[in-house]
Coordinates of C-alpha atoms in Angstrom, one line a residue:
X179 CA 1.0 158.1 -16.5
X180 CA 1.6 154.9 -18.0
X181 CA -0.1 151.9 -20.1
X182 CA 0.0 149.4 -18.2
X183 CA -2.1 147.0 -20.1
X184 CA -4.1 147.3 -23.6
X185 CA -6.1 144.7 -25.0
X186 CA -10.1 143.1 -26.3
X187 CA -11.8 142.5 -22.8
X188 CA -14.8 141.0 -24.2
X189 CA -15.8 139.2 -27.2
X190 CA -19.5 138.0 -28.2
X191 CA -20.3 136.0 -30.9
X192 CA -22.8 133.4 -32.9
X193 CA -22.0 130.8 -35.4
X194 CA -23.5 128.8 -38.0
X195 CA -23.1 125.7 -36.6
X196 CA -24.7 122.7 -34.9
X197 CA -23.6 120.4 -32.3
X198 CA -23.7 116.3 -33.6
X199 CA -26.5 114.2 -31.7
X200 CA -24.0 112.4 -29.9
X201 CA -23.1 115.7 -28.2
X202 CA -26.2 116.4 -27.4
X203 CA -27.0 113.5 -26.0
X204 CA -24.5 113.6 -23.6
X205 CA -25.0 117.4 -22.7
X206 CA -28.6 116.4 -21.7
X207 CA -27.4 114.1 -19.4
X208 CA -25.0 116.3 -17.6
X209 CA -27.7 118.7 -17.2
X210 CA -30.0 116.7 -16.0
X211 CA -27.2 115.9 -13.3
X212 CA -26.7 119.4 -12.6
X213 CA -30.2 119.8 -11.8
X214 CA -30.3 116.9 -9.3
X215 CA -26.7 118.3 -8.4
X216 CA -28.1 121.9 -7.8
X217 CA -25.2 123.0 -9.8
X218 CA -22.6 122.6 -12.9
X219 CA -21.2 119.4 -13.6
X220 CA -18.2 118.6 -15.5
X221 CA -18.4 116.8 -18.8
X222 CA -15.2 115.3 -19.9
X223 CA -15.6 115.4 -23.9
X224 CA -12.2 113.9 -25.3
X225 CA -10.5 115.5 -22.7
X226 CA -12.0 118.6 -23.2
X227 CA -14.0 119.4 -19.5
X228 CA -17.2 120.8 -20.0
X229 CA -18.9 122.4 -16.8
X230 CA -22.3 122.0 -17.7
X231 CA -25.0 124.4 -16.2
X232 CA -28.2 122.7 -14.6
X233 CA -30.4 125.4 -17.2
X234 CA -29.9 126.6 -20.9
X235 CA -30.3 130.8 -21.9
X236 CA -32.6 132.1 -23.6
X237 CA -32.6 132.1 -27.3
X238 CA -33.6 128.9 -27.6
X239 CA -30.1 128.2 -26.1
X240 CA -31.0 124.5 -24.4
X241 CA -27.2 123.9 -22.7
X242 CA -24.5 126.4 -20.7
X243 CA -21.3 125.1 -20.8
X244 CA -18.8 127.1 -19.3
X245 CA -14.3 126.4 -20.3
X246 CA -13.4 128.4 -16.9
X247 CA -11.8 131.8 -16.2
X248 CA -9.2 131.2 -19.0
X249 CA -12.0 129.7 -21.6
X250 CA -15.5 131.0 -22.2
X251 CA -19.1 130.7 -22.1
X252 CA -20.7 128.3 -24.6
X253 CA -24.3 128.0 -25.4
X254 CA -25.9 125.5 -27.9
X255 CA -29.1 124.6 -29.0
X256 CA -30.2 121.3 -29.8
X257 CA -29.3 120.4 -33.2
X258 CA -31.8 121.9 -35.8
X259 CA -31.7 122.0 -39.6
X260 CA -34.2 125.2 -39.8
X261 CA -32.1 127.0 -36.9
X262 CA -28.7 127.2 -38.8
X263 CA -27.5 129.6 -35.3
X264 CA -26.8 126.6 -32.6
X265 CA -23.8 128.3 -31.5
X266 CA -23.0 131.4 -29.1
X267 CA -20.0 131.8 -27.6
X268 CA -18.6 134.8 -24.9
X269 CA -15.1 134.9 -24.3
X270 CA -14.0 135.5 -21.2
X271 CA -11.6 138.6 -20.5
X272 CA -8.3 136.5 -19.1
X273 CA -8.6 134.6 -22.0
X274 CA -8.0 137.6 -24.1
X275 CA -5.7 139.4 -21.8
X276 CA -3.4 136.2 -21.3
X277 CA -3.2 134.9 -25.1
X278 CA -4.7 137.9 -27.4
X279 CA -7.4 138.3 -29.9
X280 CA -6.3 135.9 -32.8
X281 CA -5.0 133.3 -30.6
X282 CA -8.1 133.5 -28.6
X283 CA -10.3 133.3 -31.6
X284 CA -8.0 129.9 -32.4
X285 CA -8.4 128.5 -29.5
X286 CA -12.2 128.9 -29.2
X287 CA -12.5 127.4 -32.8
X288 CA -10.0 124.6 -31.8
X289 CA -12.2 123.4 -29.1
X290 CA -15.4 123.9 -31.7
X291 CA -13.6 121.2 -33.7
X292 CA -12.4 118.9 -30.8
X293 CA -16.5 119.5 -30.3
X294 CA -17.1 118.2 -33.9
X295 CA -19.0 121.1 -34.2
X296 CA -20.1 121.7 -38.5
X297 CA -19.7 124.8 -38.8
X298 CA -20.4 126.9 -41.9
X299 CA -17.8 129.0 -43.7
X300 CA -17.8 132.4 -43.0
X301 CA -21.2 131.6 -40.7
X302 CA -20.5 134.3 -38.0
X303 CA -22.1 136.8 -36.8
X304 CA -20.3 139.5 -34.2
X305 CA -22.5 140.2 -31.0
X306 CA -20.6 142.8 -29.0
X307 CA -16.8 143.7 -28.6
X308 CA -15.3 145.3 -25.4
X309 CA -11.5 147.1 -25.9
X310 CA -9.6 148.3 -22.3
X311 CA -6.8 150.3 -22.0
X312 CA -5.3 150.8 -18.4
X313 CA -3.5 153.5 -17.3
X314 CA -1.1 154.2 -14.1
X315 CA -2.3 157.3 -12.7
X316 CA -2.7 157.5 -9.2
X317 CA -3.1 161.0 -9.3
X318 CA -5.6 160.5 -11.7
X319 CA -9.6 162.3 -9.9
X320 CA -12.6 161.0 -12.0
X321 CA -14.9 164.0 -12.1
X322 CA -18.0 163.8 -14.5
X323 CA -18.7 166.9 -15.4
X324 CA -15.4 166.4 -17.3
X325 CA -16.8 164.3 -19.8
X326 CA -18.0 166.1 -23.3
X327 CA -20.4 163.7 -25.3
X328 CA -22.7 164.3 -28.0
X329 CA -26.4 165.0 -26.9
X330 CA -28.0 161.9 -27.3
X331 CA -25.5 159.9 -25.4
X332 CA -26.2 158.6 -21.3
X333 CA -24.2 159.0 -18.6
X334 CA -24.5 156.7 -15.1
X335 CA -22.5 157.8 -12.1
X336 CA -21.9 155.3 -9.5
X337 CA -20.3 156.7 -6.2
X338 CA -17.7 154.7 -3.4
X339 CA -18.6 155.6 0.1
X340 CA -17.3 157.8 2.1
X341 CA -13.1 157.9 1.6
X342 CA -10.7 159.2 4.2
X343 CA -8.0 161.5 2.5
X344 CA -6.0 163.7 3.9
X345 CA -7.4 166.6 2.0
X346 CA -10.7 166.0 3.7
X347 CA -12.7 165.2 0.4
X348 CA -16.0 163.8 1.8
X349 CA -16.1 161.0 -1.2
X350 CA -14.7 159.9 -4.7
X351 CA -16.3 158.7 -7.9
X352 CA -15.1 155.6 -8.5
X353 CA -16.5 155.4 -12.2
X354 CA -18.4 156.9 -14.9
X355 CA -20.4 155.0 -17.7
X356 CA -21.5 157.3 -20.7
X357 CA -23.8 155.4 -23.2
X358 CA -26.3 152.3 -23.3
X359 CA -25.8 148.8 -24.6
X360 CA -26.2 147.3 -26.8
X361 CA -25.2 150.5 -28.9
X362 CA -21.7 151.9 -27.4
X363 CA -20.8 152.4 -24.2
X364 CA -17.6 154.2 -22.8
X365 CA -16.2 153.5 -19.3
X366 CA -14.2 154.9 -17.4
X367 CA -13.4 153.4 -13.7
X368 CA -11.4 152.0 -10.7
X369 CA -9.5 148.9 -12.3
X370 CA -7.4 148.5 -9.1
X371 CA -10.4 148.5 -6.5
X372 CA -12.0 146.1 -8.8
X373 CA -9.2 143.7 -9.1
X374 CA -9.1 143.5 -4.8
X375 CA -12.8 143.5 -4.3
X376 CA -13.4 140.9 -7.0
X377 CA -10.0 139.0 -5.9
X378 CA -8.9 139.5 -10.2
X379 CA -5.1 139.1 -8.6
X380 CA -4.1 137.8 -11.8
X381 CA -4.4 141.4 -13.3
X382 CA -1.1 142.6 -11.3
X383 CA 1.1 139.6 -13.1
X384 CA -0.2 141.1 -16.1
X385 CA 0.4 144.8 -15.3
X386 CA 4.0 144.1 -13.2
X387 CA 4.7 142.0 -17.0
X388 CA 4.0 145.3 -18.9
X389 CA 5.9 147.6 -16.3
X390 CA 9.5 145.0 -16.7
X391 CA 8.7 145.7 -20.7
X392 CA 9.4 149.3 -19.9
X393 CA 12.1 149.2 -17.7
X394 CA 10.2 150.0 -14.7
X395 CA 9.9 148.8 -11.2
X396 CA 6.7 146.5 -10.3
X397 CA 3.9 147.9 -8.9
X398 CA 2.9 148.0 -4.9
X399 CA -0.3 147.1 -4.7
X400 CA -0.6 147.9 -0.9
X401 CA 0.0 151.3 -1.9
X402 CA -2.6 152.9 -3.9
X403 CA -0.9 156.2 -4.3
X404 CA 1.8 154.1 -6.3
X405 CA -1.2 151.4 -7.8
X406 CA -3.9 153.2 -8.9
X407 CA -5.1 151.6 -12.3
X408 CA -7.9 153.3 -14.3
X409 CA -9.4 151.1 -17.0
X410 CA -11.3 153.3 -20.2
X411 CA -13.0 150.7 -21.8
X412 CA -14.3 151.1 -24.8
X413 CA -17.9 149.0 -25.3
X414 CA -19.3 148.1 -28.6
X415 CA -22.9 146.1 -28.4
X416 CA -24.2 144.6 -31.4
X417 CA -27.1 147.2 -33.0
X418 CA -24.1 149.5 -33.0
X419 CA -21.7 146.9 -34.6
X420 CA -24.7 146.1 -37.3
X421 CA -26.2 149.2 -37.7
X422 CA -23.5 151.7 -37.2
X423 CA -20.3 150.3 -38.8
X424 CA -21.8 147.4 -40.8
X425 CA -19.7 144.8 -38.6
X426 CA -21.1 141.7 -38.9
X427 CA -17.7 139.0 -39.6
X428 CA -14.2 138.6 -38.5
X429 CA -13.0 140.2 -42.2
X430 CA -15.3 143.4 -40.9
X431 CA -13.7 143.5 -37.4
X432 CA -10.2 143.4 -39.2
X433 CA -11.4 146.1 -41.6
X434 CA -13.2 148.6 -39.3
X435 CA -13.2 148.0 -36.0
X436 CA -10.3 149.9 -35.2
X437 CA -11.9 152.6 -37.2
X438 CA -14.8 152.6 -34.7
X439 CA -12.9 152.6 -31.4
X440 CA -11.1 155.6 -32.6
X441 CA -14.0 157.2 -33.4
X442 CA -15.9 156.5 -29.8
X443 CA -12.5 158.5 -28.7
X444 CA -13.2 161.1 -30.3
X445 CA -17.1 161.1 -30.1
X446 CA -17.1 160.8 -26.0
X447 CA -14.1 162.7 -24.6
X448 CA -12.4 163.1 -21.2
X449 CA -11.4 166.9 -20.8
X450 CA -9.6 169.6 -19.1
X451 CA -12.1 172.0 -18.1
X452 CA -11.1 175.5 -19.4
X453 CA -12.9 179.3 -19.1
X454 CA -14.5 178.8 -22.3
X455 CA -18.5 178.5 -22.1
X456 CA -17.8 175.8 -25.0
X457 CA -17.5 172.2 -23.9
X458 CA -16.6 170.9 -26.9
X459 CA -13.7 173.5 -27.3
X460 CA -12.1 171.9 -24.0
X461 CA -9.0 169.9 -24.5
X462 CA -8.6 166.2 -24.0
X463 CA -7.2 165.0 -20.7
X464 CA -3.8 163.1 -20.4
X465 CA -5.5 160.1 -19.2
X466 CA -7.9 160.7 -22.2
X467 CA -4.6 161.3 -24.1
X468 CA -3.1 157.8 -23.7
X469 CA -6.0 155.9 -24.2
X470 CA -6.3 157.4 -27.9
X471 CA -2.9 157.1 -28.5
X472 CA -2.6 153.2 -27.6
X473 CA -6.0 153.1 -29.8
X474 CA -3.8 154.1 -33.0
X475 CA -1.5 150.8 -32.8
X476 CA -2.3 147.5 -34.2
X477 CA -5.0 146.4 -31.8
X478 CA -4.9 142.8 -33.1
X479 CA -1.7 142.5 -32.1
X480 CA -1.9 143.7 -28.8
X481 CA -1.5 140.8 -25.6
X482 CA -0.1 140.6 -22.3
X483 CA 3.7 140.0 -21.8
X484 CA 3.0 137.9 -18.8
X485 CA 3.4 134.3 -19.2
X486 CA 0.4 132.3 -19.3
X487 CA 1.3 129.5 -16.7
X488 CA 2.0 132.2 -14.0
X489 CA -1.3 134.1 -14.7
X490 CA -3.0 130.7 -13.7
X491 CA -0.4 129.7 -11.1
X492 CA -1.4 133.3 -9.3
X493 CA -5.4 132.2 -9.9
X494 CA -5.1 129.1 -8.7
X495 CA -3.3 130.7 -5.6
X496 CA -6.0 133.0 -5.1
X497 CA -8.7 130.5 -5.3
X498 CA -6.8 128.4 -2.3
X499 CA -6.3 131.6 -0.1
X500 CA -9.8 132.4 -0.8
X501 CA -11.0 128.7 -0.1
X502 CA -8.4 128.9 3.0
X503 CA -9.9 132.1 4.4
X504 CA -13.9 130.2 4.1
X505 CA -12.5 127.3 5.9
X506 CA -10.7 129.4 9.2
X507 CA -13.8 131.2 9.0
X508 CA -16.2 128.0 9.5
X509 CA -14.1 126.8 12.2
X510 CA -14.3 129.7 14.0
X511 CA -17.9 129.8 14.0
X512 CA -18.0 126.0 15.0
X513 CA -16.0 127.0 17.9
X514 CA -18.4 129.9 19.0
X515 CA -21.3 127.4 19.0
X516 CA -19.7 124.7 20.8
X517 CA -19.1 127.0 23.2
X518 CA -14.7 127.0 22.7
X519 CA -12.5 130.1 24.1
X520 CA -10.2 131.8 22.6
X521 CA -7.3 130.1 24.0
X522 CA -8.8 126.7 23.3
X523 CA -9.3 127.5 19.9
X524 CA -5.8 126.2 18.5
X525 CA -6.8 122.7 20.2
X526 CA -10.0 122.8 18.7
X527 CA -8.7 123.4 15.2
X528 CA -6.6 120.4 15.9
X529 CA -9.1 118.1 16.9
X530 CA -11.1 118.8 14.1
X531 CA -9.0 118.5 11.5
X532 CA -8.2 115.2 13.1
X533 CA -11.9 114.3 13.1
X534 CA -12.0 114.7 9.4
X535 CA -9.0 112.8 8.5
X536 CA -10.7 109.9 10.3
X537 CA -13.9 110.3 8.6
X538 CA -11.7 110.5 5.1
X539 CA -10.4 107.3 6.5
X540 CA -13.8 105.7 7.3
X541 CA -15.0 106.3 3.3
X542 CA -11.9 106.7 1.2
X543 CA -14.2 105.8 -2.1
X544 CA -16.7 108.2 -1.3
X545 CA -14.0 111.0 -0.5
X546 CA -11.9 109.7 -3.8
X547 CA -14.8 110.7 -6.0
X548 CA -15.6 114.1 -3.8
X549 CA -11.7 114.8 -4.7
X550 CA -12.2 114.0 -8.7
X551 CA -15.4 116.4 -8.4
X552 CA -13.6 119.1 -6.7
X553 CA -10.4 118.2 -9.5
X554 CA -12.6 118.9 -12.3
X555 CA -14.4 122.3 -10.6
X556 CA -11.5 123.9 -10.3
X557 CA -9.4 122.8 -13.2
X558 CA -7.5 126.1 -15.2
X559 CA -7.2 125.7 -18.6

């Protein structure tokens, strides 16, 4: 078994802090747009693109804004002297995986002051923080009776369907939640049959970065008995945070939170079932193992190895296969209803594509700005 990957995969939190009028004024009509739209549209902000939602969150939130897969979701309320809170924000997980926790938190607060946000000192207030450690182990079986957990805690099963293996198991469990937000939650679960069903492709720059660090080959992802990935992530929701562990600013995440992960290890364990009639005698798994051990390190410290501009070069890849994929799929279905065979269907694709370069031709303006849009949409940061 191997770490492969260790790192914050979520990050909630609100600030004292309220957006200027001009701001505000110019959010409300983006998302007034997105409601005649029927979807986000981008707000370019000092070169900053906001993708502004068509609807706010509740909370009193009155504007979404969204930075992308590499930025975060940002919600603001309309500018309020007796609501000091105007600000949430919920960082997305590449943006921590790809740059790390403090250089995460800088960036979010750079972009707060490109905003012109006023914000007051030490005017935060931590919401929830998510920790994953992955782990090569493709000979790793997730059974949950293995799990030992103190009484009051939940567990939630959730089952693949049916799994050909040649030892004739009937079925797998794919993953294993024990606990309830927004106190803690442990999970344990597939990471690599979540990275291909959710196209995440980006993840195996990340891991393949982590396996050159240690001198080994890169992963084949075709081949799951060489690939498989489990993720324990460790989830931390904000009555726990508050209530718990008295976490409430960055000085108190510094200060305890990695006294708090380590103590959700040792709270809800992973075992190896023995004869004793004593769960809580049972020993700790390897997998379970490995995860505490990369818990004991400096968690602040810990990123990916992979360059930034070739995680998003690899999402921006995936995005065109994916987009590439829709389109060979439309055009197949155009052929069916026009009645085209499948040895036409070459021709077909042909003439079609011809038929849209002259209608490109017949608008250019209108196709210009339908470029910009599409620009904007899919702009990484």
């Amino acid at each position: 078994m191997e770490v492969v990957y260790q790192g914050f995969d979520g990050l909630d939190f609100s600030l004292q802090g309220q957006i200027s009028p001009a701001l505000e004024q110019e959010l409300e009509a983006a998302k007034l747009e997105a409601k005649k739209q029927h979807g986000a549209v981008v707000l370019d902000w000092k070169g900053a693109k906001l993708h502004v939602k068509d609807s706010g969150a509740r909370g009193g939130y009155s504007y979404l804004v969204s930075t992308g897969d590499f930025g975060a979701t940002w919600f603001f309320k309309k500018p309020n002297v007796r609501d000091p809170w105007g600000v949430r924000v919920s960082c997305n997980s590449f943006l921590l995986a790809t740059y790390g926790f403090a250089e995460a938190r800088n960036k979010i607060y750079e972009l707060l002051d490109l905003l012109e946000v006023k914000l007051k000192s030490r005017g935060e207030s931590i919401g929830r923080i998510d920790y994953a450690v992955d782990i090569l182990a493709p000979e790793f079986e997730l059974v949950p009776e293995r799990f030992v957990m103190h009484s009051n805690a939940n567990r939630a099963d959730h089952w693949e369907p049916l799994e050909i293996s040649t030892n004739g198991k009937s079925g797998r469990t794919s993953s294993v939640t024990v606990g309830k937000m927004p106190g803690q939650q442990v999970i344990v679960y597939d990471k690599r049959a979540e990275v291909i069903s959710k196209h995440k492709h980006a993840w195996w720059v990340i891991w393949n970065a982590a396996m050159q660090q240690k001198g080994l080959p890169p992963l084949d992802h075709d081949d799951p008995d060489k690939s498989r990935i489990w993720r324990v992530e460790y989830r931390t929701g904000k009555k726990f945070l508050k209530d718990r562990w008295n976490i409430r600013s960055w000085a108190d995440v510094a200060n305890r939170y990695g006294d708090l992960v380590s103590a959700t290890a040792q709270s809800i364990r992973y075992t190896n079932p023995t004869s004793d009639s004593n769960r809580s005698r049972w020993p700790d798994s390897t997998l379970w193992l490995k995860a505490k051990a990369a818990l004991d390190t400096d968690l602040f410290e810990m990123r990916s190895y992979a360059e930034p501009c070739l995680i998003k070069q690899v999402h921006q890849h995936e995005h065109s296969e994916l987009l590439q994929r829709q389109m060979t799929g439309l055009l197949t279905s155009k052929a069916a209803i026009n009645g085209i065979d499948a040895d036409s269907l070459s021709e077909f694709a042909r003439l079609t594509g011809n038929e849209m370069a002259t209608a490109i031709q017949s608008a250019p303006e209108d196709f210009a700005e339908k470029l910009k849009k599409a620009e904007d949409r899919y702009f990484v940061y």
